[in-house]
PDB file of C-alpha atoms in Angstrom:
ATOM      1  CA  LEU G   8     -15.126 -21.033  -3.016  1.00  0.00           C
ATOM      2  CA  GLU G   9     -12.400 -22.006  -1.271  1.00  0.00           C
ATOM      3  CA  SER G  10      -9.534 -23.749  -1.636  1.00  0.00           C
ATOM      4  CA  GLU G  11      -7.516 -25.858   0.435  1.00  0.00           C
ATOM      5  CA  LEU G  12      -4.575 -25.399  -1.553  1.00  0.00           C
ATOM      6  CA  LEU G  13      -3.703 -22.316  -0.513  1.00  0.00           C
ATOM      7  CA  TYR G  14      -3.459 -22.908   3.221  1.00  0.00           C
ATOM      8  CA  GLY G  15       0.092 -23.333   3.786  1.00  0.00           C
ATOM      9  CA  VAL G  16       0.984 -20.261   1.085  1.00  0.00           C
ATOM     10  CA  PRO G  17       2.520 -17.859   2.440  1.00  0.00           C
ATOM     11  CA  PHE G  18       1.769 -14.448   0.929  1.00  0.00           C
ATOM     12  CA  GLU G  19       1.440 -11.007   2.221  1.00  0.00           C
ATOM     13  CA  MET G  20      -1.067  -8.280   2.897  1.00  0.00           C
ATOM     14  CA  SER G  21      -0.742  -5.135   3.316  1.00  0.00           C
ATOM     15  CA  GLU G  22      -1.943  -2.625   5.997  1.00  0.00           C
ATOM     16  CA  GLN G  23      -5.359  -0.899   4.046  1.00  0.00           C
ATOM     17  CA  ALA G  24      -5.763  -4.898   3.352  1.00  0.00           C
ATOM     18  CA  GLN G  25      -5.755  -6.122   7.264  1.00  0.00           C
ATOM     19  CA  SER G  26      -8.484  -2.840   8.209  1.00  0.00           C
ATOM     20  CA  LYS G  27     -11.850  -3.957   9.123  1.00  0.00           C
ATOM     21  CA  ASP G  28     -13.301  -1.491   6.247  1.00  0.00           C
ATOM     22  CA  PHE G  29     -10.856  -2.886   3.543  1.00  0.00           C
ATOM     23  CA  VAL G  30     -13.538  -4.120   1.068  1.00  0.00           C
ATOM     24  CA  ILE G  31     -12.845  -5.654  -2.484  1.00  0.00           C
ATOM     25  CA  PRO G  32     -15.027  -5.196  -4.579  1.00  0.00           C
ATOM     26  CA  ILE G  33     -17.014  -7.630  -6.265  1.00  0.00           C
ATOM     27  CA  GLY G  34     -16.894  -7.855  -9.909  1.00  0.00           C
ATOM     28  CA  LYS G  35     -13.778  -5.983 -10.104  1.00  0.00           C
ATOM     29  CA  ALA G  36     -10.631  -7.873 -11.749  1.00  0.00           C
ATOM     30  CA  LYS G  37      -6.914  -6.395 -10.575  1.00  0.00           C
ATOM     31  CA  ILE G  38      -3.846  -5.753 -12.584  1.00  0.00           C
ATOM     32  CA  GLU G  39      -1.131  -7.948 -10.377  1.00  0.00           C
ATOM     33  CA  ARG G  40       1.464  -6.664 -12.842  1.00  0.00           C
ATOM     34  CA  PRO G  41       1.091  -4.343 -16.042  1.00  0.00           C
ATOM     35  CA  GLY G  42       2.758  -6.435 -19.447  1.00  0.00           C
ATOM     36  CA  THR G  43       2.758  -5.927 -22.698  1.00  0.00           C
ATOM     37  CA  HIS G  44       3.620  -8.449 -24.791  1.00  0.00           C
ATOM     38  CA  VAL G  45       0.964 -11.293 -23.175  1.00  0.00           C
ATOM     39  CA  THR G  46      -1.812 -11.078 -21.185  1.00  0.00           C
ATOM     40  CA  LEU G  47      -2.799 -14.350 -18.398  1.00  0.00           C
ATOM     41  CA  VAL G  48      -5.984 -13.982 -16.332  1.00  0.00           C
ATOM     42  CA  ALA G  49      -5.867 -16.111 -13.138  1.00  0.00           C
ATOM     43  CA  HIS G  50      -7.733 -16.780  -9.866  1.00  0.00           C
ATOM     44  CA  SER G  51      -7.201 -18.373  -6.776  1.00  0.00           C
ATOM     45  CA  ARG G  52      -3.681 -20.460  -6.352  1.00  0.00           C
ATOM     46  CA  PRO G  53      -2.528 -20.142  -9.562  1.00  0.00           C
ATOM     47  CA  VAL G  54      -2.022 -16.653  -9.766  1.00  0.00           C
ATOM     48  CA  GLY G  55       0.459 -16.727  -8.250  1.00  0.00           C
ATOM     49  CA  HIS G  56       1.660 -19.273 -10.121  1.00  0.00           C
ATOM     50  CA  CYS G  57       1.439 -16.571 -13.320  1.00  0.00           C
ATOM     51  CA  ILE G  58       2.871 -14.165 -11.244  1.00  0.00           C
ATOM     52  CA  GLU G  59       6.346 -15.902 -10.673  1.00  0.00           C
ATOM     53  CA  ALA G  60       6.221 -17.157 -14.523  1.00  0.00           C
ATOM     54  CA  ALA G  61       5.720 -13.800 -15.609  1.00  0.00           C
ATOM     55  CA  ALA G  62       9.106 -12.869 -13.766  1.00  0.00           C
ATOM     56  CA  VAL G  63      10.941 -15.708 -15.313  1.00  0.00           C
ATOM     57  CA  LEU G  64      10.230 -14.581 -18.513  1.00  0.00           C
ATOM     58  CA  SER G  65      10.913 -11.001 -17.881  1.00  0.00           C
ATOM     59  CA  LYS G  66      14.153 -11.557 -17.333  1.00  0.00           C
ATOM     60  CA  GLU G  67      13.998 -12.824 -21.478  1.00  0.00           C
ATOM     61  CA  GLY G  68      12.062  -9.766 -22.795  1.00  0.00           C
ATOM     62  CA  VAL G  69       8.599 -11.183 -22.558  1.00  0.00           C
ATOM     63  CA  GLU G  70       6.608  -8.564 -20.623  1.00  0.00           C
ATOM     64  CA  CYS G  71       3.407  -9.539 -19.919  1.00  0.00           C
ATOM     65  CA  GLU G  72       0.038  -8.543 -17.860  1.00  0.00           C
ATOM     66  CA  VAL G  73      -0.662 -10.491 -14.778  1.00  0.00           C
ATOM     67  CA  ILE G  74      -4.852 -10.053 -14.433  1.00  0.00           C
ATOM     68  CA  ASN G  75      -6.309 -12.330 -10.604  1.00  0.00           C
ATOM     69  CA  LEU G  76      -9.987 -12.886 -11.406  1.00  0.00           C
ATOM     70  CA  ARG G  77     -11.243 -12.086  -8.035  1.00  0.00           C
ATOM     71  CA  THR G  78     -14.912 -12.931  -8.797  1.00  0.00           C
ATOM     72  CA  ILE G  79     -15.899 -15.923 -11.805  1.00  0.00           C
ATOM     73  CA  ARG G  80     -19.052 -14.565 -11.156  1.00  0.00           C
ATOM     74  CA  PRO G  81     -19.861 -12.201 -11.858  1.00  0.00           C
ATOM     75  CA  MET G  82     -16.396 -11.446 -14.188  1.00  0.00           C
ATOM     76  CA  ASP G  83     -14.628  -9.214 -15.559  1.00  0.00           C
ATOM     77  CA  ILE G  84     -14.481  -9.161 -18.832  1.00  0.00           C
ATOM     78  CA  GLU G  85     -13.982  -5.837 -19.681  1.00  0.00           C
ATOM     79  CA  THR G  86     -10.703  -6.000 -18.088  1.00  0.00           C
ATOM     80  CA  VAL G  87      -9.636  -9.092 -19.385  1.00  0.00           C
ATOM     81  CA  GLU G  88     -11.109  -7.031 -23.091  1.00  0.00           C
ATOM     82  CA  ALA G  89      -8.538  -4.304 -22.326  1.00  0.00           C
ATOM     83  CA  SER G  90      -5.570  -6.277 -21.774  1.00  0.00           C
ATOM     84  CA  VAL G  91      -6.004  -8.393 -25.079  1.00  0.00           C
ATOM     85  CA  VAL G  92      -6.876  -5.741 -26.939  1.00  0.00           C
ATOM     86  CA  LYS G  93      -3.434  -4.372 -25.756  1.00  0.00           C
ATOM     87  CA  THR G  94      -1.243  -7.430 -25.430  1.00  0.00           C
ATOM     88  CA  ASN G  95      -2.470  -8.948 -28.661  1.00  0.00           C
ATOM     89  CA  HIS G  96      -2.313 -12.591 -26.999  1.00  0.00           C
ATOM     90  CA  LEU G  97      -4.352 -14.500 -24.485  1.00  0.00           C
ATOM     91  CA  VAL G  98      -3.826 -17.562 -22.161  1.00  0.00           C
ATOM     92  CA  THR G  99      -5.753 -18.444 -19.008  1.00  0.00           C
ATOM     93  CA  VAL G 100      -4.789 -20.329 -16.284  1.00  0.00           C
ATOM     94  CA  GLU G 101      -6.545 -22.440 -13.674  1.00  0.00           C
ATOM     95  CA  GLY G 102      -5.995 -25.789 -11.057  1.00  0.00           C
ATOM     96  CA  GLY G 103      -9.357 -27.384 -12.116  1.00  0.00           C
ATOM     97  CA  TRP G 104     -10.077 -29.331 -15.374  1.00  0.00           C
ATOM     98  CA  PRO G 105     -10.382 -27.644 -19.313  1.00  0.00           C
ATOM     99  CA  GLN G 106     -13.562 -29.331 -19.946  1.00  0.00           C
ATOM    100  CA  PHE G 107     -15.738 -26.360 -18.625  1.00  0.00           C
ATOM    101  CA  GLY G 108     -13.316 -24.964 -16.875  1.00  0.00           C
ATOM    102  CA  VAL G 109     -13.147 -20.790 -16.495  1.00  0.00           C
ATOM    103  CA  GLY G 110     -10.502 -20.328 -19.177  1.00  0.00           C
ATOM    104  CA  ALA G 111     -13.103 -22.041 -21.924  1.00  0.00           C
ATOM    105  CA  GLU G 112     -15.148 -19.596 -20.815  1.00  0.00           C
ATOM    106  CA  ILE G 113     -13.113 -16.773 -20.249  1.00  0.00           C
ATOM    107  CA  CYS G 114     -11.859 -17.468 -24.157  1.00  0.00           C
ATOM    108  CA  ALA G 115     -14.963 -17.995 -24.995  1.00  0.00           C
ATOM    109  CA  ARG G 116     -16.203 -14.613 -24.304  1.00  0.00           C
ATOM    110  CA  ILE G 117     -13.132 -12.829 -26.155  1.00  0.00           C
ATOM    111  CA  MET G 118     -14.277 -15.268 -29.470  1.00  0.00           C
ATOM    112  CA  GLU G 119     -17.813 -13.639 -29.170  1.00  0.00           C
ATOM    113  CA  GLY G 120     -16.467 -10.010 -28.184  1.00  0.00           C
ATOM    114  CA  PRO G 121     -15.152  -6.911 -29.331  1.00  0.00           C
ATOM    115  CA  ALA G 122     -10.944  -7.714 -29.116  1.00  0.00           C
ATOM    116  CA  PHE G 123     -10.814 -11.199 -31.266  1.00  0.00           C
ATOM    117  CA  ASN G 124     -10.195  -9.014 -33.565  1.00  0.00           C
ATOM    118  CA  TYR G 125      -6.878  -8.047 -32.220  1.00  0.00           C
ATOM    119  CA  LEU G 126      -5.904 -11.582 -31.484  1.00  0.00           C
ATOM    120  CA  ASP G 127      -2.284 -12.247 -32.916  1.00  0.00           C
ATOM    121  CA  ALA G 128      -3.128 -15.797 -32.503  1.00  0.00           C
ATOM    122  CA  PRO G 129      -5.151 -18.823 -30.621  1.00  0.00           C
ATOM    123  CA  ALA G 130      -5.349 -18.170 -26.764  1.00  0.00           C
ATOM    124  CA  VAL G 131      -3.688 -21.036 -25.212  1.00  0.00           C
ATOM    125  CA  ARG G 132      -5.336 -22.717 -22.007  1.00  0.00           C
ATOM    126  CA  VAL G 133      -3.448 -24.512 -18.842  1.00  0.00           C
ATOM    127  CA  THR G 134      -6.343 -25.749 -17.006  1.00  0.00           C
ATOM    128  CA  GLY G 135      -5.513 -29.380 -14.231  1.00  0.00           C
ATOM    129  CA  ALA G 136      -4.823 -32.712 -15.154  1.00  0.00           C
ATOM    130  CA  ASP G 137      -8.535 -34.572 -16.747  1.00  0.00           C
ATOM    131  CA  VAL G 138      -8.357 -36.883 -13.601  1.00  0.00           C
ATOM    132  CA  PRO G 139      -9.533 -37.025 -10.156  1.00  0.00           C
ATOM    133  CA  MET G 140      -6.909 -35.681  -7.609  1.00  0.00           C
ATOM    134  CA  PRO G 141      -4.570 -37.456  -6.657  1.00  0.00           C
ATOM    135  CA  TYR G 142      -2.939 -37.222  -2.732  1.00  0.00           C
ATOM    136  CA  ALA G 143       0.182 -38.254  -3.181  1.00  0.00           C
ATOM    137  CA  LYS G 144       2.465 -35.018  -3.471  1.00  0.00           C
ATOM    138  CA  ILE G 145       4.833 -35.802  -6.896  1.00  0.00           C
ATOM    139  CA  LEU G 146       0.977 -36.420  -8.604  1.00  0.00           C
ATOM    140  CA  GLU G 147      -1.057 -33.712  -7.239  1.00  0.00           C
ATOM    141  CA  ASP G 148       2.759 -31.507  -8.260  1.00  0.00           C
ATOM    142  CA  ASN G 149       2.026 -33.458 -11.737  1.00  0.00           C
ATOM    143  CA  SER G 150      -1.835 -32.846 -12.234  1.00  0.00           C
ATOM    144  CA  ILE G 151      -2.125 -29.061 -11.875  1.00  0.00           C
ATOM    145  CA  PRO G 152      -0.028 -26.822 -13.388  1.00  0.00           C
ATOM    146  CA  GLN G 153       2.945 -25.125 -12.210  1.00  0.00           C
ATOM    147  CA  VAL G 154       5.112 -22.221 -13.225  1.00  0.00           C
ATOM    148  CA  LYS G 155       7.263 -23.986 -15.610  1.00  0.00           C
ATOM    149  CA  ASP G 156       3.714 -24.773 -17.560  1.00  0.00           C
ATOM    150  CA  ILE G 157       2.402 -21.290 -17.510  1.00  0.00           C
ATOM    151  CA  VAL G 158       6.211 -20.089 -18.856  1.00  0.00           C
ATOM    152  CA  PHE G 159       5.229 -23.222 -21.237  1.00  0.00           C
ATOM    153  CA  ALA G 160       2.130 -22.545 -22.538  1.00  0.00           C
ATOM    154  CA  VAL G 161       3.271 -18.413 -22.870  1.00  0.00           C
ATOM    155  CA  LYS G 162       6.138 -19.279 -26.090  1.00  0.00           C
ATOM    156  CA  LYS G 163       3.830 -21.342 -27.864  1.00  0.00           C
ATOM    157  CA  ALA G 164       0.923 -18.243 -27.467  1.00  0.00           C
ATOM    158  CA  LEU G 165       4.461 -15.768 -28.498  1.00  0.00           C
ATOM    159  CA  ASN G 166       5.711 -18.418 -31.092  1.00  0.00           C
ATOM    160  CA  ILE G 167       9.366 -18.150 -29.058  1.00  0.00           C
TER     161      ILE G 167
END
C-alpha cells in the first residue's frame, strides 16, 4: 500500500538506504526512537507525526518509544510486545478509520498476549475521523491525526 499523502513529504535517506543492494526485511518493525514511558506504534505517514510528538513530549520529561511497523502483514507484534513490557503503556496511531483498523488489531493482539499483564493503563488509539476523506486542506487536517492529537493521547495514557 502507498500513501498519497506522503508524496510531498521530504525526509532524509541514509547512504545505506540509497544503495542498490539495500533491503528492508519484510515483517520486521524498526524502533525509530527508544523510550521508557510509553510505546507509540504507527506505520506510513503517522510515523513522522509520532517522532515529532515524541520530541515535544521529551521536553516535558516523557520519553516515547516510537515503533515503525513498516509492514502490517506480516506484523512484527513481538517488537511491540517487548516495548510494551518495557514502557507499560501503548498508543497506536494510524491515518485510517477507527473501525477494523491496524490499531484495533495491535490492541487486540496485546490484550490477547503476554504483554497485557504489563499494561498500567488501557491502550489508546489515535485514528482518522470516521468520515469520508475531505479534499479541502483544513478539513483534511481535522480528519487525520496530527501531532497535537498524539501528544493528547500520550498524556491520556499516562494520566498526566
